[in-house]
CSV table of C-alpha atoms and ligand atoms in Angstrom, one decimal:
chain,number,residue,atom,x,y,z
J,1,MET,CA,9.8,97.7,80.6
J,2,GLU,CA,11.3,95.2,83.2
J,3,GLN,CA,14.5,95.4,81.0
J,4,LEU,CA,14.9,99.4,81.0
J,5,ARG,CA,16.8,99.3,84.2
J,6,TYR,CA,19.4,96.8,82.9
J,7,GLU,CA,19.6,98.8,79.6
J,8,ARG,CA,20.6,102.1,81.4
J,9,LEU,CA,22.9,100.4,83.5
J,10,MET,CA,24.6,99.0,80.6
J,11,ILE,CA,24.7,102.8,79.0
J,12,GLY,CA,26.4,103.9,82.2
J,13,VAL,CA,28.9,101.1,82.1
J,14,GLY,CA,29.9,102.3,78.7
J,15,ALA,CA,29.6,105.7,79.5
J,16,ILE,CA,32.3,105.3,82.3
J,17,ALA,CA,34.7,103.0,80.2
J,18,THR,CA,34.8,105.6,77.6
J,19,SER,CA,35.3,108.5,80.1
J,20,GLU,CA,38.2,106.5,81.6
J,21,ARG,CA,39.9,105.6,78.4
J,22,ALA,CA,39.4,109.1,76.9
J,23,VAL,CA,41.2,110.3,80.0
J,24,ALA,CA,44.1,107.8,79.9
J,25,ILE,CA,44.6,108.2,75.8
J,26,THR,CA,44.6,112.2,76.5
J,27,THR,CA,47.1,112.1,79.3
J,28,LYS,CA,49.5,110.0,77.0
J,29,TYR,CA,49.0,112.5,74.4
J,30,ALA,CA,49.5,115.7,76.7
J,31,LYS,CA,52.8,113.8,77.8
J,32,GLU,CA,54.2,113.5,74.1
J,33,ARG,CA,52.9,116.8,72.5
J,34,VAL,CA,55.4,119.7,72.9
J,35,ALA,CA,53.9,123.2,72.2
J,36,PHE,CA,56.2,126.1,73.0
J,37,GLY,CA,58.9,124.1,73.8
J,38,LYS,CA,57.2,121.7,76.4
J,39,PRO,CA,54.8,118.9,77.0
J,40,LEU,CA,51.2,120.0,77.0
J,41,LEU,CA,51.0,118.6,80.7
J,42,ASP,CA,53.5,121.0,81.9
J,43,PHE,CA,50.9,124.0,81.1
J,44,GLN,CA,48.6,124.2,84.3
J,45,ASN,CA,45.5,124.5,82.5
J,46,ALA,CA,46.2,121.2,80.6
J,47,ARG,CA,47.0,119.3,83.7
J,48,PHE,CA,43.9,121.1,85.8
J,49,LYS,CA,41.5,119.8,83.3
J,50,LEU,CA,42.8,116.4,82.9
J,51,ALA,CA,42.5,116.4,86.7
J,52,GLN,CA,39.0,117.2,86.8
J,53,CYS,CA,38.3,114.6,84.0
J,54,LYS,CA,40.0,112.1,85.7
J,55,THR,CA,38.2,113.1,89.2
J,56,ASP,CA,34.7,112.8,87.4
J,57,ALA,CA,35.7,109.6,85.9
J,58,GLN,CA,36.4,108.1,89.3
J,59,ILE,CA,33.4,109.3,91.0
J,60,GLY,CA,31.4,108.1,88.0
J,61,ARG,CA,33.4,104.6,89.0
J,62,VAL,CA,32.2,104.4,92.2
J,63,PHE,CA,28.8,105.1,91.3
J,64,ILE,CA,28.3,102.3,88.7
J,65,ASP,CA,30.3,100.1,90.8
J,66,ASN,CA,27.4,100.9,93.3
J,67,CYS,CA,24.9,100.3,90.7
J,68,ILE,CA,26.2,96.9,89.6
J,69,GLN,CA,25.9,95.6,93.1
J,70,ARG,CA,22.7,96.7,93.7
J,71,ILE,CA,21.4,94.9,90.4
J,72,ILE,CA,23.1,91.8,91.3
J,73,ALA,CA,21.4,91.8,94.7
J,74,GLY,CA,18.3,92.6,92.7
J,75,HIS,CA,17.7,96.0,94.6
J,76,LEU,CA,18.7,98.5,91.5
J,77,ASP,CA,15.2,100.9,91.5
J,78,ALA,CA,14.0,102.9,88.3
J,79,THR,CA,15.1,106.1,89.5
J,80,THR,CA,18.8,105.1,90.2
J,81,ALA,CA,19.1,103.4,86.9
J,82,ALA,CA,17.7,106.8,85.4
J,83,MET,CA,20.3,108.8,87.4
J,84,ALA,CA,23.4,106.3,86.4
J,85,LYS,CA,22.2,106.8,82.7
J,86,TYR,CA,21.6,110.6,82.9
J,87,TRP,CA,24.5,111.4,85.0
J,88,LEU,CA,27.2,109.2,83.6
J,89,THR,CA,26.4,109.9,80.1
J,90,GLU,CA,26.3,114.0,80.5
J,91,SER,CA,29.6,113.4,82.5
J,92,GLN,CA,30.9,111.4,79.5
J,93,CYS,CA,30.1,114.0,76.9
J,94,ARG,CA,31.7,116.7,79.3
J,95,ILE,CA,34.9,114.6,79.8
J,96,VAL,CA,35.3,113.5,76.0
J,97,ASP,CA,34.8,117.3,74.8
J,98,GLU,CA,37.4,118.4,77.0
J,99,CYS,CA,39.6,115.4,75.8
J,100,VAL,CA,39.1,116.7,72.0
J,101,GLN,CA,40.0,119.9,73.1
J,102,LEU,CA,43.2,118.9,74.4
J,103,HIS,CA,43.9,117.1,71.4
J,104,GLY,CA,43.9,120.2,69.4
J,105,GLY,CA,43.2,120.0,65.8
J,106,TYR,CA,44.0,116.0,65.9
J,107,GLY,CA,41.3,115.8,68.1
J,108,TYR,CA,38.9,116.4,65.1
J,109,MET,CA,40.4,114.0,63.0
J,110,SER,CA,39.1,110.6,62.4
J,111,GLU,CA,42.1,109.0,62.6
J,112,TYR,CA,42.7,109.7,66.3
J,113,PRO,CA,40.4,107.3,68.8
J,114,ILE,CA,38.9,110.3,70.7
J,115,ALA,CA,37.6,111.7,67.6
J,116,GLN,CA,35.6,108.8,67.4
J,117,MET,CA,34.7,108.3,71.4
J,118,TRP,CA,33.4,112.0,70.6
J,119,THR,CA,30.7,110.9,67.7
J,120,ASP,CA,29.8,107.8,69.8
J,121,SER,CA,29.4,109.5,73.1
J,122,ARG,CA,26.8,112.1,71.5
J,123,VAL,CA,23.9,109.3,71.0
J,124,GLN,CA,24.6,108.0,74.7
J,125,ARG,CA,22.4,111.0,75.6
J,126,ILE,CA,19.5,110.1,73.3
J,127,TYR,CA,19.0,106.6,73.0
J,128,ALA,CA,17.7,104.2,75.8
J,129,GLY,CA,15.3,107.1,76.7
J,130,THR,CA,16.8,110.7,76.2
J,131,ASN,CA,18.2,112.3,79.3
J,132,GLU,CA,14.9,114.6,79.4
J,133,ILE,CA,13.1,111.5,79.7
J,134,MET,CA,15.2,110.5,82.5
J,135,LEU,CA,14.9,113.5,84.4
J,136,GLU,CA,11.1,112.9,84.1
J,137,VAL,CA,11.7,109.5,85.7
J,138,ILE,CA,13.7,111.1,88.4
J,139,GLY,CA,11.1,113.6,88.9
J,140,TRP,CA,8.4,111.6,89.6
J,141,SER,CA,10.4,110.0,92.8
J,142,LEU,CA,10.3,113.3,94.7
U,1,LIG,C1,21.6,104.6,67.4
U,1,LIG,C2,20.2,104.4,67.9
U,1,LIG,C3,19.9,102.8,68.5
U,1,LIG,C4,18.7,102.9,68.8
U,1,LIG,N1,18.3,101.6,69.1
U,1,LIG,C5,17.1,101.7,69.6
U,1,LIG,C6,16.8,100.1,69.7
U,1,LIG,O1,17.4,99.1,69.9
U,1,LIG,N2,15.6,100.0,70.4
U,1,LIG,C7,14.5,100.9,70.6
U,1,LIG,O2,13.2,100.7,70.7
U,1,LIG,N3,14.9,102.2,70.2
U,1,LIG,C8,16.2,102.4,69.8
U,1,LIG,N4,16.5,103.7,69.4
U,1,LIG,C9,15.4,104.9,69.4
U,1,LIG,C10,15.7,105.8,70.7
U,1,LIG,O3,15.6,105.3,72.1
U,1,LIG,C11,14.9,107.1,70.5
U,1,LIG,O4,15.4,108.0,69.6
U,1,LIG,C12,14.8,108.0,72.0
U,1,LIG,O5,14.1,107.3,73.2
U,1,LIG,C13,14.3,109.3,71.7
U,1,LIG,O6,13.1,108.9,71.0
U,1,LIG,P1,12.8,110.0,69.8
U,1,LIG,O7,13.6,109.8,68.9
U,1,LIG,O8,11.3,109.5,69.3
U,1,LIG,O9,12.9,111.4,70.2
U,1,LIG,P2,11.7,112.5,70.7
U,1,LIG,O10,10.6,111.5,71.5
U,1,LIG,O11,11.0,113.0,69.4
U,1,LIG,O12,12.2,113.4,71.4
U,1,LIG,C14,13.0,114.9,70.6
U,1,LIG,C15,13.3,115.5,71.7
U,1,LIG,O13,12.2,115.9,72.5
U,1,LIG,C16,12.5,115.8,74.0
U,1,LIG,N5,11.3,115.2,74.6
U,1,LIG,C17,10.2,114.3,74.0
U,1,LIG,N6,9.4,114.2,74.9
U,1,LIG,C18,9.9,115.0,76.3
U,1,LIG,C19,9.1,115.0,77.5
U,1,LIG,N7,8.1,114.3,78.0
U,1,LIG,N8,9.9,115.9,78.2
U,1,LIG,C20,11.0,116.7,78.1
U,1,LIG,N9,11.3,116.5,76.6
U,1,LIG,C21,11.0,115.5,76.0
U,1,LIG,C22,13.5,114.6,73.8
U,1,LIG,O14,14.2,114.8,75.1
U,1,LIG,C23,14.4,115.0,72.6
U,1,LIG,O15,15.2,116.1,73.4
U,1,LIG,C24,17.7,104.0,69.0
U,1,LIG,C25,18.4,105.4,68.8
U,1,LIG,C26,19.2,105.7,68.2
U,1,LIG,C27,19.9,106.6,67.7
């Protein structure tokens, strides 16, 4: 039980690393992939989706950095660790799913890193205590 905060924080670190990487490789892909005569990134929808993903990843980064400072100082409480595991993994799955969509059919092909990221992201909401259990833990603090 003493180690759960640390484990949940580590899951959050993985979530944010994956989110940032997904945005980076999808931005590169959207600049290279040409559809209807222009790069995907020239379509406003693709640009807006990536802008939302990048913003979410950056907000998550600020939160995880704060959690890391707290655990180093010995102040990371169980509620905040559960919030980190819950929110960052939900955000990771939303971001990676949008990035798969922006890859089109290639997003489903295992040769493309984003496909493996999508598969690996899903379990993040299950292990180390499911996200429903994280909500229970957070709920106890209300
Ligand atoms: C790849 C992988 C690696 C793992 N590694 C480890 C490990 O190293 N060490 C370890 O100890 N465990 C490990 N696990 C186990 C993991 O922690 C559990 O699978 C997870 O906690 C969910 O438990 P469960 O599978 O028994 O699901 P269940 O408890 O059967 O949950 C099924 C569903 O019911 C929901 N649910 C259950 N109880 C409640 C409740 N009270 N309120 C609301 N909803 C509820 C859950 O959220 C879930 O959606 C690993 C699992 C995986 C998939």
